[in-house]
Tab-separated table of C-alpha atoms and ligand atoms in Angstrom:
chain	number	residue	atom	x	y	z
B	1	UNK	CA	26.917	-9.532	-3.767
B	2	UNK	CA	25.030	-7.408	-0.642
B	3	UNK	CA	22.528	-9.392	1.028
B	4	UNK	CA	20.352	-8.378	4.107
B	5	UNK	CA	22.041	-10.395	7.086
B	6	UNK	CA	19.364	-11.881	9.185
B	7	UNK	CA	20.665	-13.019	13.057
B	8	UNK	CA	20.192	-16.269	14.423
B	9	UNK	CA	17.226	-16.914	17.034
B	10	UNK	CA	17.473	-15.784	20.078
B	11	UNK	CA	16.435	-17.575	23.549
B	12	UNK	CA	14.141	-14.686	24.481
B	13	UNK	CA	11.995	-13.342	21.529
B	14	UNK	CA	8.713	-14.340	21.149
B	15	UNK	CA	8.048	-16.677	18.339
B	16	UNK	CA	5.286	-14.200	16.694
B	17	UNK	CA	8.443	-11.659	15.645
B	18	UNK	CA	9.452	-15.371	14.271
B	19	UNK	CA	6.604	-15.059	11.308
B	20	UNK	CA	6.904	-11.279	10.241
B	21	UNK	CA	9.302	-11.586	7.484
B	22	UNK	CA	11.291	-8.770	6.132
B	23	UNK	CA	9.986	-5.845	3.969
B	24	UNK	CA	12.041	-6.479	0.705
B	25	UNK	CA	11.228	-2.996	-0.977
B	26	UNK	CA	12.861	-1.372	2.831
B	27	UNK	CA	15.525	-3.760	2.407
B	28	UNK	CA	16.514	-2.597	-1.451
B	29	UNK	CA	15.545	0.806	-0.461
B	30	UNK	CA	17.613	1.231	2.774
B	31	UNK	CA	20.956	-0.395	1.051
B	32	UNK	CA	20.161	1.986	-1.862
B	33	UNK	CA	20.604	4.498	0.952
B	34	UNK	CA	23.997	3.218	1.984
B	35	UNK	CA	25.108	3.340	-1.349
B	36	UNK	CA	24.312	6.864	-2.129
B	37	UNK	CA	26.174	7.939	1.262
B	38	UNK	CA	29.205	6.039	-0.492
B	39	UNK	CA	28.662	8.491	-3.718
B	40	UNK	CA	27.071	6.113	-5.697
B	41	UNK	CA	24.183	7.282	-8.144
B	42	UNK	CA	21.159	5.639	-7.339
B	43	UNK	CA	17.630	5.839	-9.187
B	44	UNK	CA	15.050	5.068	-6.878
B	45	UNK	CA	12.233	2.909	-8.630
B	46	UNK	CA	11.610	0.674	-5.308
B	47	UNK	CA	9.810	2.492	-3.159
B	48	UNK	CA	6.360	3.761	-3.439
B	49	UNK	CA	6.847	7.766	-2.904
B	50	UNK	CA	5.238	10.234	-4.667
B	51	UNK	CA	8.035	12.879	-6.360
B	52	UNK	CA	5.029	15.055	-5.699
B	53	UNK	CA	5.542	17.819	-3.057
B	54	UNK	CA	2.761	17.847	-0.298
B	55	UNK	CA	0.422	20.402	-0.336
B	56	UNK	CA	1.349	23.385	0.605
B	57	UNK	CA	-1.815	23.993	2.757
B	58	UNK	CA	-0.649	20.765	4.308
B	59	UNK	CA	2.487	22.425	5.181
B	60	UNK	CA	1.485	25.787	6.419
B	61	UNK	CA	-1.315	23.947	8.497
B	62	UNK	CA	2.051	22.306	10.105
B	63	UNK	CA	3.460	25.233	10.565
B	64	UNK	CA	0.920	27.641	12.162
B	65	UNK	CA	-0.471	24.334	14.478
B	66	UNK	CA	3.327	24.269	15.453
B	67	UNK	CA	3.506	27.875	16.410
B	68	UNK	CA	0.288	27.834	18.542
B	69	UNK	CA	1.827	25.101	20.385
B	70	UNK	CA	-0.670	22.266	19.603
B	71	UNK	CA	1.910	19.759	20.486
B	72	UNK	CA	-0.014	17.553	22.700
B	73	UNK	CA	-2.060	14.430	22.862
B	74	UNK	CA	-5.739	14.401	21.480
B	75	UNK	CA	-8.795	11.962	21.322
B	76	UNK	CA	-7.797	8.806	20.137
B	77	UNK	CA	-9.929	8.349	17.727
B	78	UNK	CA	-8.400	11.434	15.871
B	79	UNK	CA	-9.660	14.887	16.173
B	80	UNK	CA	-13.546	15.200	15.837
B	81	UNK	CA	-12.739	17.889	12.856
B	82	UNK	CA	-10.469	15.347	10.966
B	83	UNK	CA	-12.743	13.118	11.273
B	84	UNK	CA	-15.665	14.819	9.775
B	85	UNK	CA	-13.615	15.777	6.631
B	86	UNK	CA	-12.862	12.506	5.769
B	87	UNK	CA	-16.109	11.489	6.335
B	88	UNK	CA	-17.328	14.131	4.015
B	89	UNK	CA	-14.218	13.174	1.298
B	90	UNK	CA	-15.097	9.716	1.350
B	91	UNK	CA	-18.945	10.466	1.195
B	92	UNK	CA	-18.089	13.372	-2.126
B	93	UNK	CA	-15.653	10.070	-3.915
B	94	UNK	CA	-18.102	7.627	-3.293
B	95	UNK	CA	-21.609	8.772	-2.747
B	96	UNK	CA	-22.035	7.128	0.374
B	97	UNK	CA	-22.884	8.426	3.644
B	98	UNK	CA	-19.730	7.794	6.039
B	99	UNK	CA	-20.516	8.478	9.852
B	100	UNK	CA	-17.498	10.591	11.440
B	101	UNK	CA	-18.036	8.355	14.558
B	102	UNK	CA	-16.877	5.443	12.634
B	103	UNK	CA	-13.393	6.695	11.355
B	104	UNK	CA	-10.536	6.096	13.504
B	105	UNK	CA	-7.695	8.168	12.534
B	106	UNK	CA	-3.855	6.794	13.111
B	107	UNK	CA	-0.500	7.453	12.137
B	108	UNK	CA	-0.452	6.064	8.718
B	109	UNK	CA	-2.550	3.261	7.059
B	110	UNK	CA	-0.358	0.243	8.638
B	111	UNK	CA	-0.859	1.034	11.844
B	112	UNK	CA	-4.946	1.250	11.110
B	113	UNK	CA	-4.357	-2.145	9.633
B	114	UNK	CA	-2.130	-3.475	12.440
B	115	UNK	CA	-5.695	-2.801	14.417
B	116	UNK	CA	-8.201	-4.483	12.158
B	117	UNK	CA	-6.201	-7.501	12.273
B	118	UNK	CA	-5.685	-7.317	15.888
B	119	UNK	CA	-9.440	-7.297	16.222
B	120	UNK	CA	-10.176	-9.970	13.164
B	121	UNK	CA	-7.778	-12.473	13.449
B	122	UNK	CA	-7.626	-15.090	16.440
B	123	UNK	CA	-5.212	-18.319	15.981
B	124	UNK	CA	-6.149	-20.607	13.390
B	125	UNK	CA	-8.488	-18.447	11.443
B	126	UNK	CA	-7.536	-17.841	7.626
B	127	UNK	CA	-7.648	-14.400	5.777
B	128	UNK	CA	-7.911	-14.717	1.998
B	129	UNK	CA	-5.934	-12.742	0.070
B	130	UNK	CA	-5.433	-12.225	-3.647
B	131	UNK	CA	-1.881	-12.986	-4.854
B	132	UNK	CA	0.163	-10.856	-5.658
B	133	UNK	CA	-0.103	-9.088	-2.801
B	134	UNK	CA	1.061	-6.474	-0.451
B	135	UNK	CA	3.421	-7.983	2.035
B	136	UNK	CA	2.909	-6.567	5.244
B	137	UNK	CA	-1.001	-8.264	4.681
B	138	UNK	CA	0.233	-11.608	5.301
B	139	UNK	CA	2.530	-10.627	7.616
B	140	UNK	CA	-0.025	-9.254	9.847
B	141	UNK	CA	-2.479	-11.608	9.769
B	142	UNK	CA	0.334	-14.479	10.801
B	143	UNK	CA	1.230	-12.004	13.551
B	144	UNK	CA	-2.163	-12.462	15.114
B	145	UNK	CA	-1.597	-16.789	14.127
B	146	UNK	CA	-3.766	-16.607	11.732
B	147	UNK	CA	-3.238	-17.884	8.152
B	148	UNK	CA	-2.643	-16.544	4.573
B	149	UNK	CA	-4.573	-18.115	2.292
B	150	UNK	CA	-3.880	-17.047	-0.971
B	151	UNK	CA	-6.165	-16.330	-4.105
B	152	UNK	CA	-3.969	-16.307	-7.384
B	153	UNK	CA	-4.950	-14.081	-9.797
B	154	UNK	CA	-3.827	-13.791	-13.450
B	155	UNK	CA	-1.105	-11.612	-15.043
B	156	UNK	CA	-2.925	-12.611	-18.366
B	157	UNK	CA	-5.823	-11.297	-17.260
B	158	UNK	CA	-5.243	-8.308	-15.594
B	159	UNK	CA	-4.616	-9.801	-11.964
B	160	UNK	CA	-8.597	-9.910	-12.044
B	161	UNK	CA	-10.124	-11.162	-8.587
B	162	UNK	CA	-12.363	-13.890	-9.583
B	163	UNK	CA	-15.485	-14.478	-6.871
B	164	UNK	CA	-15.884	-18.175	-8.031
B	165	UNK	CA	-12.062	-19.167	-7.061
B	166	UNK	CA	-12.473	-16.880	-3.724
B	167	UNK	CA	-15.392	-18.974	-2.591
B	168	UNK	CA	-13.884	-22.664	-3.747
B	169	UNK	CA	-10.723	-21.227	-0.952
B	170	UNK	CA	-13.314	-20.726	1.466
B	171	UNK	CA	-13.161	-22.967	4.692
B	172	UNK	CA	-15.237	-23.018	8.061
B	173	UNK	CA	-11.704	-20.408	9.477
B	174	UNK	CA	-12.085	-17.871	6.825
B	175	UNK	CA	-12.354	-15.037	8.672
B	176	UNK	CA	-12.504	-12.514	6.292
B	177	UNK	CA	-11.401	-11.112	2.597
B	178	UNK	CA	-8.446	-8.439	2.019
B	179	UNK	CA	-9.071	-6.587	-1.211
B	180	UNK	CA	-7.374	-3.608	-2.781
B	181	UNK	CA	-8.390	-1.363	-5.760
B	182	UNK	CA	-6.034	-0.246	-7.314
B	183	UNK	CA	-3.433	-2.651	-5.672
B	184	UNK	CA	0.329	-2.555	-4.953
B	185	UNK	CA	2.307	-4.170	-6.358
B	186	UNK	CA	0.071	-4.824	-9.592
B	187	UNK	CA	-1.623	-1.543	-10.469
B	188	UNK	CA	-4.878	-3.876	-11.198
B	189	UNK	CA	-8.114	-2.478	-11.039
B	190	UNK	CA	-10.926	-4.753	-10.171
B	191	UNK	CA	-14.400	-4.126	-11.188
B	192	UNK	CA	-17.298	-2.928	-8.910
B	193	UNK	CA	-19.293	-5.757	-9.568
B	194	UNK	CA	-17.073	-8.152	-8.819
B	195	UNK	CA	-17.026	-6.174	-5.324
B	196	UNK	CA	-20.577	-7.042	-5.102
B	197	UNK	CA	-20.414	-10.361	-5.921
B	198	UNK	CA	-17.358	-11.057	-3.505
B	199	UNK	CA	-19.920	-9.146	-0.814
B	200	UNK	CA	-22.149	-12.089	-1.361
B	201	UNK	CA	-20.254	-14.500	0.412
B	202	UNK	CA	-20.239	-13.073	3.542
B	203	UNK	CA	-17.785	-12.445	4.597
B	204	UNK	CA	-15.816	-9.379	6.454
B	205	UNK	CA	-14.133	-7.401	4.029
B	206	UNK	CA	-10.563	-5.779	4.280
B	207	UNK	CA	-10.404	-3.018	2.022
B	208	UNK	CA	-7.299	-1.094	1.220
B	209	UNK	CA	-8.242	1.880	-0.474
B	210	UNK	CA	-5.252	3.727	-0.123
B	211	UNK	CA	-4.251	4.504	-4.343
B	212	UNK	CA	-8.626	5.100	-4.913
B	213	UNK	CA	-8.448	8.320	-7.092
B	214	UNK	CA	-4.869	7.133	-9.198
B	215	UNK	CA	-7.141	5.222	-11.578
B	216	UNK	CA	-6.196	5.615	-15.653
B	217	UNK	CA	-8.183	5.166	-18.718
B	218	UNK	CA	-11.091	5.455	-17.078
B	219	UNK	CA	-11.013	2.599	-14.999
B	220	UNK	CA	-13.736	2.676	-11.708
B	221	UNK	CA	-13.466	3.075	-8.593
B	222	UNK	CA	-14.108	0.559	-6.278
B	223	UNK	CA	-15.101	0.798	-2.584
B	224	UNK	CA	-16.402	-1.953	0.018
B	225	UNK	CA	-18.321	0.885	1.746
B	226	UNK	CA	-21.595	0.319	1.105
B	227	UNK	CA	-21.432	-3.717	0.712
B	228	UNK	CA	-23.533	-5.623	3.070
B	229	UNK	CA	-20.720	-7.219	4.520
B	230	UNK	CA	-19.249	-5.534	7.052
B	231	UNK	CA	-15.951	-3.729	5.565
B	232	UNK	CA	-12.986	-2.094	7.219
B	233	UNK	CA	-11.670	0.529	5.192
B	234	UNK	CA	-8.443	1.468	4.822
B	235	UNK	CA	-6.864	4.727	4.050
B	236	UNK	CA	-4.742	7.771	3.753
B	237	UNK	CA	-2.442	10.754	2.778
B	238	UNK	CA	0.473	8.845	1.852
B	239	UNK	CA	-0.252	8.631	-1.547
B	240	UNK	CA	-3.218	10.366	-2.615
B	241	UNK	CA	-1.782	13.755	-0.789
B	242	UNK	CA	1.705	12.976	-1.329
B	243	UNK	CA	2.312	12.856	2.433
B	244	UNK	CA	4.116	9.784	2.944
B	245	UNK	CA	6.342	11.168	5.900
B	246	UNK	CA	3.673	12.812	7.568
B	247	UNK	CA	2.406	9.505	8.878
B	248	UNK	CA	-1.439	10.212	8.864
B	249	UNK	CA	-4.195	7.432	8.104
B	250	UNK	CA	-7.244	6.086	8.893
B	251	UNK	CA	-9.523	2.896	8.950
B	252	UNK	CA	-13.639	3.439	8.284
B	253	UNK	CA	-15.298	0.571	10.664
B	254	UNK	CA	-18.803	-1.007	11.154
B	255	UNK	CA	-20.341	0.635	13.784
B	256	UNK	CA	-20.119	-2.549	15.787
B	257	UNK	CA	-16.333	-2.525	15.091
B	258	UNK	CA	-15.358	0.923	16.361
B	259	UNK	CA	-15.489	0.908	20.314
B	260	UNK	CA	-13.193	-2.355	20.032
B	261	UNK	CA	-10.607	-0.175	17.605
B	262	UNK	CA	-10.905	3.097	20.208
B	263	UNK	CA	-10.000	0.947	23.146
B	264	UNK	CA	-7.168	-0.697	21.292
B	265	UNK	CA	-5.835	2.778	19.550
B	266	UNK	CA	-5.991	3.838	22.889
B	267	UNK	CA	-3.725	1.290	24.192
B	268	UNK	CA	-1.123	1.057	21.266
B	269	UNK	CA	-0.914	4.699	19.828
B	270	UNK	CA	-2.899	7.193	22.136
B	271	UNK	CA	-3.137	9.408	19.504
B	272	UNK	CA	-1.771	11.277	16.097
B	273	UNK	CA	0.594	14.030	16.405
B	274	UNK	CA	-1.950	16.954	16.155
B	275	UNK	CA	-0.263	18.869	14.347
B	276	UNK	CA	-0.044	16.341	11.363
B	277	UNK	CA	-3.942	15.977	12.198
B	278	UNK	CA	-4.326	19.433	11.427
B	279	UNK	CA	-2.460	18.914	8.143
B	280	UNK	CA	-4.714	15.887	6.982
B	281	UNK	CA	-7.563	18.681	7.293
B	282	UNK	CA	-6.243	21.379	5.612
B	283	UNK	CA	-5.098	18.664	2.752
B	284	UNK	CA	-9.052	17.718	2.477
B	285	UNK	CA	-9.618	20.880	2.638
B	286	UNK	CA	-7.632	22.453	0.148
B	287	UNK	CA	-5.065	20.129	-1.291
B	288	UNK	CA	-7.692	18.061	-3.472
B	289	UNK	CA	-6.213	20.425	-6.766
B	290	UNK	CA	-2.409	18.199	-6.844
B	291	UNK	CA	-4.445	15.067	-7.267
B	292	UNK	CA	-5.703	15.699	-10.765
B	293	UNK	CA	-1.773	16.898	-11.627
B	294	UNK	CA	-0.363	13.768	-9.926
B	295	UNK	CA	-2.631	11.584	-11.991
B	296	UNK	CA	-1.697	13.164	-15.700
B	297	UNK	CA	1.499	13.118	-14.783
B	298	UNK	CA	1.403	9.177	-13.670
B	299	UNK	CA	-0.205	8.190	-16.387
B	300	UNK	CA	2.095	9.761	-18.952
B	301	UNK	CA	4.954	8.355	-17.387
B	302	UNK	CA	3.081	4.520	-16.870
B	303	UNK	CA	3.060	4.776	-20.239
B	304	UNK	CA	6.490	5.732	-20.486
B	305	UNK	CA	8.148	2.912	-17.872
B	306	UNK	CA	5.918	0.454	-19.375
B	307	UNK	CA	6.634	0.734	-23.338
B	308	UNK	CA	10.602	0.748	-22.177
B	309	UNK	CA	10.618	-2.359	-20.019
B	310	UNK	CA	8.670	-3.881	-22.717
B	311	UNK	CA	11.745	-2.676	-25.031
B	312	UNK	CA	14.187	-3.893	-23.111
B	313	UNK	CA	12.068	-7.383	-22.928
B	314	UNK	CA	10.006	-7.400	-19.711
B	315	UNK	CA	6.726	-9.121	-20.157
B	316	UNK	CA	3.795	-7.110	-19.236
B	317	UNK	CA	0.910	-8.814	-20.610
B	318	UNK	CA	-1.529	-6.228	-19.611
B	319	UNK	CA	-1.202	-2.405	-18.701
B	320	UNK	CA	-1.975	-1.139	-15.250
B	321	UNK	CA	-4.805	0.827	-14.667
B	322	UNK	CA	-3.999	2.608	-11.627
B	323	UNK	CA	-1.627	3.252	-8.238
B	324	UNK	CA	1.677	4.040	-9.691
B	325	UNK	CA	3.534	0.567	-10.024
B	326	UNK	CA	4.463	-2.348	-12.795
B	327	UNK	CA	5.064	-5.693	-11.713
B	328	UNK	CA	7.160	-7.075	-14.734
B	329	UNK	CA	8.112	-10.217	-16.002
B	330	UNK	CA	11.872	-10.857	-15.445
B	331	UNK	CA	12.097	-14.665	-15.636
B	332	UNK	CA	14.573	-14.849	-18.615
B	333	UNK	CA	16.774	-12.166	-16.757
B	334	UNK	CA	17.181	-14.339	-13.981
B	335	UNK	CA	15.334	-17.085	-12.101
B	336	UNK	CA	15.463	-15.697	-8.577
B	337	UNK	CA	13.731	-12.133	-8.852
B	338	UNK	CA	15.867	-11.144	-4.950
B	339	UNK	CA	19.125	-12.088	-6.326
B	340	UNK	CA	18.090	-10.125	-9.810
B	341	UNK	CA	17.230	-7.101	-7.714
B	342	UNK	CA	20.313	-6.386	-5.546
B	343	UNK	CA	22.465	-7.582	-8.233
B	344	UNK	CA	21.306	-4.754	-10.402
B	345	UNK	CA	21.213	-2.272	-7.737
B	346	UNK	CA	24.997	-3.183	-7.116
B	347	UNK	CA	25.932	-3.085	-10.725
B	348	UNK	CA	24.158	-0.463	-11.857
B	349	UNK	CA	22.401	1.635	-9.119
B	350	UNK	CA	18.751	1.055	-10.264
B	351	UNK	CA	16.872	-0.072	-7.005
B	352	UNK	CA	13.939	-2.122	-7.885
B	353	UNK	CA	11.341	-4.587	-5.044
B	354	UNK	CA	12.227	-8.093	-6.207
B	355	UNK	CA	8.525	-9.612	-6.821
B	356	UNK	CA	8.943	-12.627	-4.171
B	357	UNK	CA	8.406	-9.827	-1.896
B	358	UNK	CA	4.761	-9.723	-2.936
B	359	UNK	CA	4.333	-13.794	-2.382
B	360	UNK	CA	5.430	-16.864	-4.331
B	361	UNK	CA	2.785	-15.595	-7.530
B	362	UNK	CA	5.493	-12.670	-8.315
B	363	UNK	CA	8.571	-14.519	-8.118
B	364	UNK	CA	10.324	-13.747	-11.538
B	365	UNK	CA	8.826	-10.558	-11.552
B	366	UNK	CA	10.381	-7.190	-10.879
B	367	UNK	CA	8.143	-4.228	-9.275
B	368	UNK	CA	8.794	-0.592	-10.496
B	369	UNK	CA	7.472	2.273	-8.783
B	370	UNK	CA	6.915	5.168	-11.445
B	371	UNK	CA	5.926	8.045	-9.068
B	372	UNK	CA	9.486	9.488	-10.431
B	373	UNK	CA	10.427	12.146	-13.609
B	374	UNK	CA	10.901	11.328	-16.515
B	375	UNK	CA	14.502	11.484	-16.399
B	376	UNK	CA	14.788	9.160	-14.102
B	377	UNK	CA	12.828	6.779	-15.624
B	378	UNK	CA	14.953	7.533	-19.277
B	379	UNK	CA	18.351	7.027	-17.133
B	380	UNK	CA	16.925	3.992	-15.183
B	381	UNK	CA	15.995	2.195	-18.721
B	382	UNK	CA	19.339	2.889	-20.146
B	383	UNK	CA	21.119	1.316	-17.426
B	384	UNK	CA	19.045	-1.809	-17.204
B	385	UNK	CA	19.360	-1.805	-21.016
B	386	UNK	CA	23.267	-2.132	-20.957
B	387	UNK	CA	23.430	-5.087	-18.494
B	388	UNK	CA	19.845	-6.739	-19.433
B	389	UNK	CA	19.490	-5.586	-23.179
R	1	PLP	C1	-1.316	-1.122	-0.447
R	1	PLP	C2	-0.683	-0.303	0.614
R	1	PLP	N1	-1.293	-0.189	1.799
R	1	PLP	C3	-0.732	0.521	2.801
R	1	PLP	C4	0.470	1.154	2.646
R	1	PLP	C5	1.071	1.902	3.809
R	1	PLP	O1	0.778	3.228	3.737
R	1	PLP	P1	1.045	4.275	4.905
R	1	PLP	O2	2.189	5.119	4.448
R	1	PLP	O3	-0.220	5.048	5.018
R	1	PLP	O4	1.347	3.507	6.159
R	1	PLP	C6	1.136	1.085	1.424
R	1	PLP	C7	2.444	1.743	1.222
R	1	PLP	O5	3.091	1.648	0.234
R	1	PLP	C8	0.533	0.328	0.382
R	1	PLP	O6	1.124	0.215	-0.820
């Protein structure tokens, strides 16, 4: 069987590239890649992109900011215009008043979190983080020596954050809170009052708000904006816009919080492309229609991947409510969920995230990422139901 081949230590790396461990769903996803140059058919349920097209406005504003040669650098913080329409999309979702000086635009929403943890985290402090979990959070926050600590939450139950267990993992390090609503890899939706209540204790907030709008069944929305404690928020046009490759994100900061994040955007990225800035404002502008499509069309086919895993005899105890992803119960398929996932790749070209990739909570889990048409999802069930039926 294929497995990722990790080199030995060498003399002269730092120890911090020592803790970042590798991004399983890049891993599946990039031999998936090798395989298809081979000829192999390969259904792509591993990695979390949108079938969607971007928006054409998105594209044209590419084009045309291309053609008039905006090619160079701009302010760091993104451009001023950018900023104010995200400030006004965020303000339209959630009702509340967003200040363009406190959005600092980068390319993508890792790189935005790369710079809250830079400025949270010193050594020894602990970050909590709900388990599951997505893994470049821990990652990070070990990058900067700081510590995971991890809040389990309950497949049972929805992977529901629960405020008392939060505060019994709190220590005089915590540093701050991570949340995410909707999350990856769960598709749980939390409740806004339990944002509130998790406000309560103080501490700085993390939020990763980067599936808000993908919700189903009518499930809220939840925002830390807002909160009295101070919250970093996180987003972008990867998924909501369907602009994964365009690499454009963003980060919302306390005002305290946002000469710290210039000076260190300045230092690490300079700035966004502008031209992909000028997409991001023609996508606020006029791409907000596809969102409304992308979410019928999700939620038919949640549905869809859901009631045939279940067939095939995944557990999934509880539906999820939003983002586009399953995290499934796989134990009886196979004890170690990294072996079960390039196994099945290699026998039958279905490229899943094993669920160890999202922390010790998921192990025996699989994830599937149903941003893909219904075919795919119809072939990709019939060839996990001949080897796993
Ligand atoms: C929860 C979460 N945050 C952040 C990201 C990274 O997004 P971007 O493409 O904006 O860097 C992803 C990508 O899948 C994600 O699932």
């Amino acid at each position: 069987m294929w497995a990722a081949r990790y080199p030995a230590k060498v003399t002269y790396f730092s120890d911090r590239t020592d803790v970042m461990a590798p991004f399983l769903a890049m891993e599946v996803f990039e031999r998936a890649v090798a395989l298809e140059a081979e000829g192999r058919s390969i259904l792509h349920f591993e990695v979390g992109e949108p079938d969607f097209a971007a928006p054409s406005c998105a594209i044209t504003a590419t084009c045309e900011a291309l053609g008039s040669n905006r090619t160079r650098y701009t302010d760091s913080r993104g451009l001023l215009e950018l900023r104010e329409a995200i400030a006004e999309e965020k303000e339209s979702r959630t009702g509340i008043q967003v200040d363009p000086d406190q959005v600092i635009v980068t390319p993508g929403t890792s790189p935005a979190m790369l710079l809250v943890f830079s400025l949270l985290v010193s050594p020894g402090d602990e970050v909590l983080i709900p388990a599951p979990y997505y893994p470049c959070y821990p990652n990070f926050v070990r990058f900067f020596g700081g510590v995971p600590v991890y809040v389990p939450c309950d497949p049972e139950r929805g992977f529901r954050i629960e405020a008392s267990r939060v505060k019994s993992l709190m220590t005089g390090r915590t540093k701050a809170l991570i949340l995410s609503s909707p999350a990856n890899p769960t598709g749980a939706v939390q409740e806004p009052s339990v944002y509130q209540e998790l406000s309560n204790l103080g501490l700085p907030i993390v939020s990763d708000e980067i599936y808000d709008g993908l919700l189903y069944d009518e499930a809220p929305s939840c925002t830390a904006l807002g909160l009295d404690s101070p919250s970093f928020v996180l987003d972008g046009f990867s998924k909501r816009y369907a602009m994964t490759g365009f690499r454009l994100g963003y980060v919302i900061a306390p005002e305290e919080a946002v000469r710290k994040l210039h000076t260190l955007a300045q230092n690490t990225l300079i700035s966004v492309s502008d031209f992909v800035q000028r997409a991001g404002i023609a996508a606020l502008r006029d791409g907000f229609s596809t969102l409304g499509e992308m979410r019928d069309a999700y939620d038919a086919r949640r549905i869809r991947m859901v009631n045939g895993l279940r067939r095939i005899g995944f557990s999934i105890p509880v539906l999820p409510r939003g983002a586009f992803y399953v995290l499934a119960g796989a134990k009886k398929f196979g004890e170690s969920s990294r072996n079960l996932a390039f196994s099945l790749l290699e026998r039958t070209g279905v490229a899943v995230t094993p669920g160890i990739d999202f922390g010790d909570e998921a192990e025996g889990f699989l994830r599937f990422c149903y941003a893909v048409s219904d075919e795919t999802i119809d072939e990709g069930l019939i060839r996990l139901q001949k080897v796993l039926g």
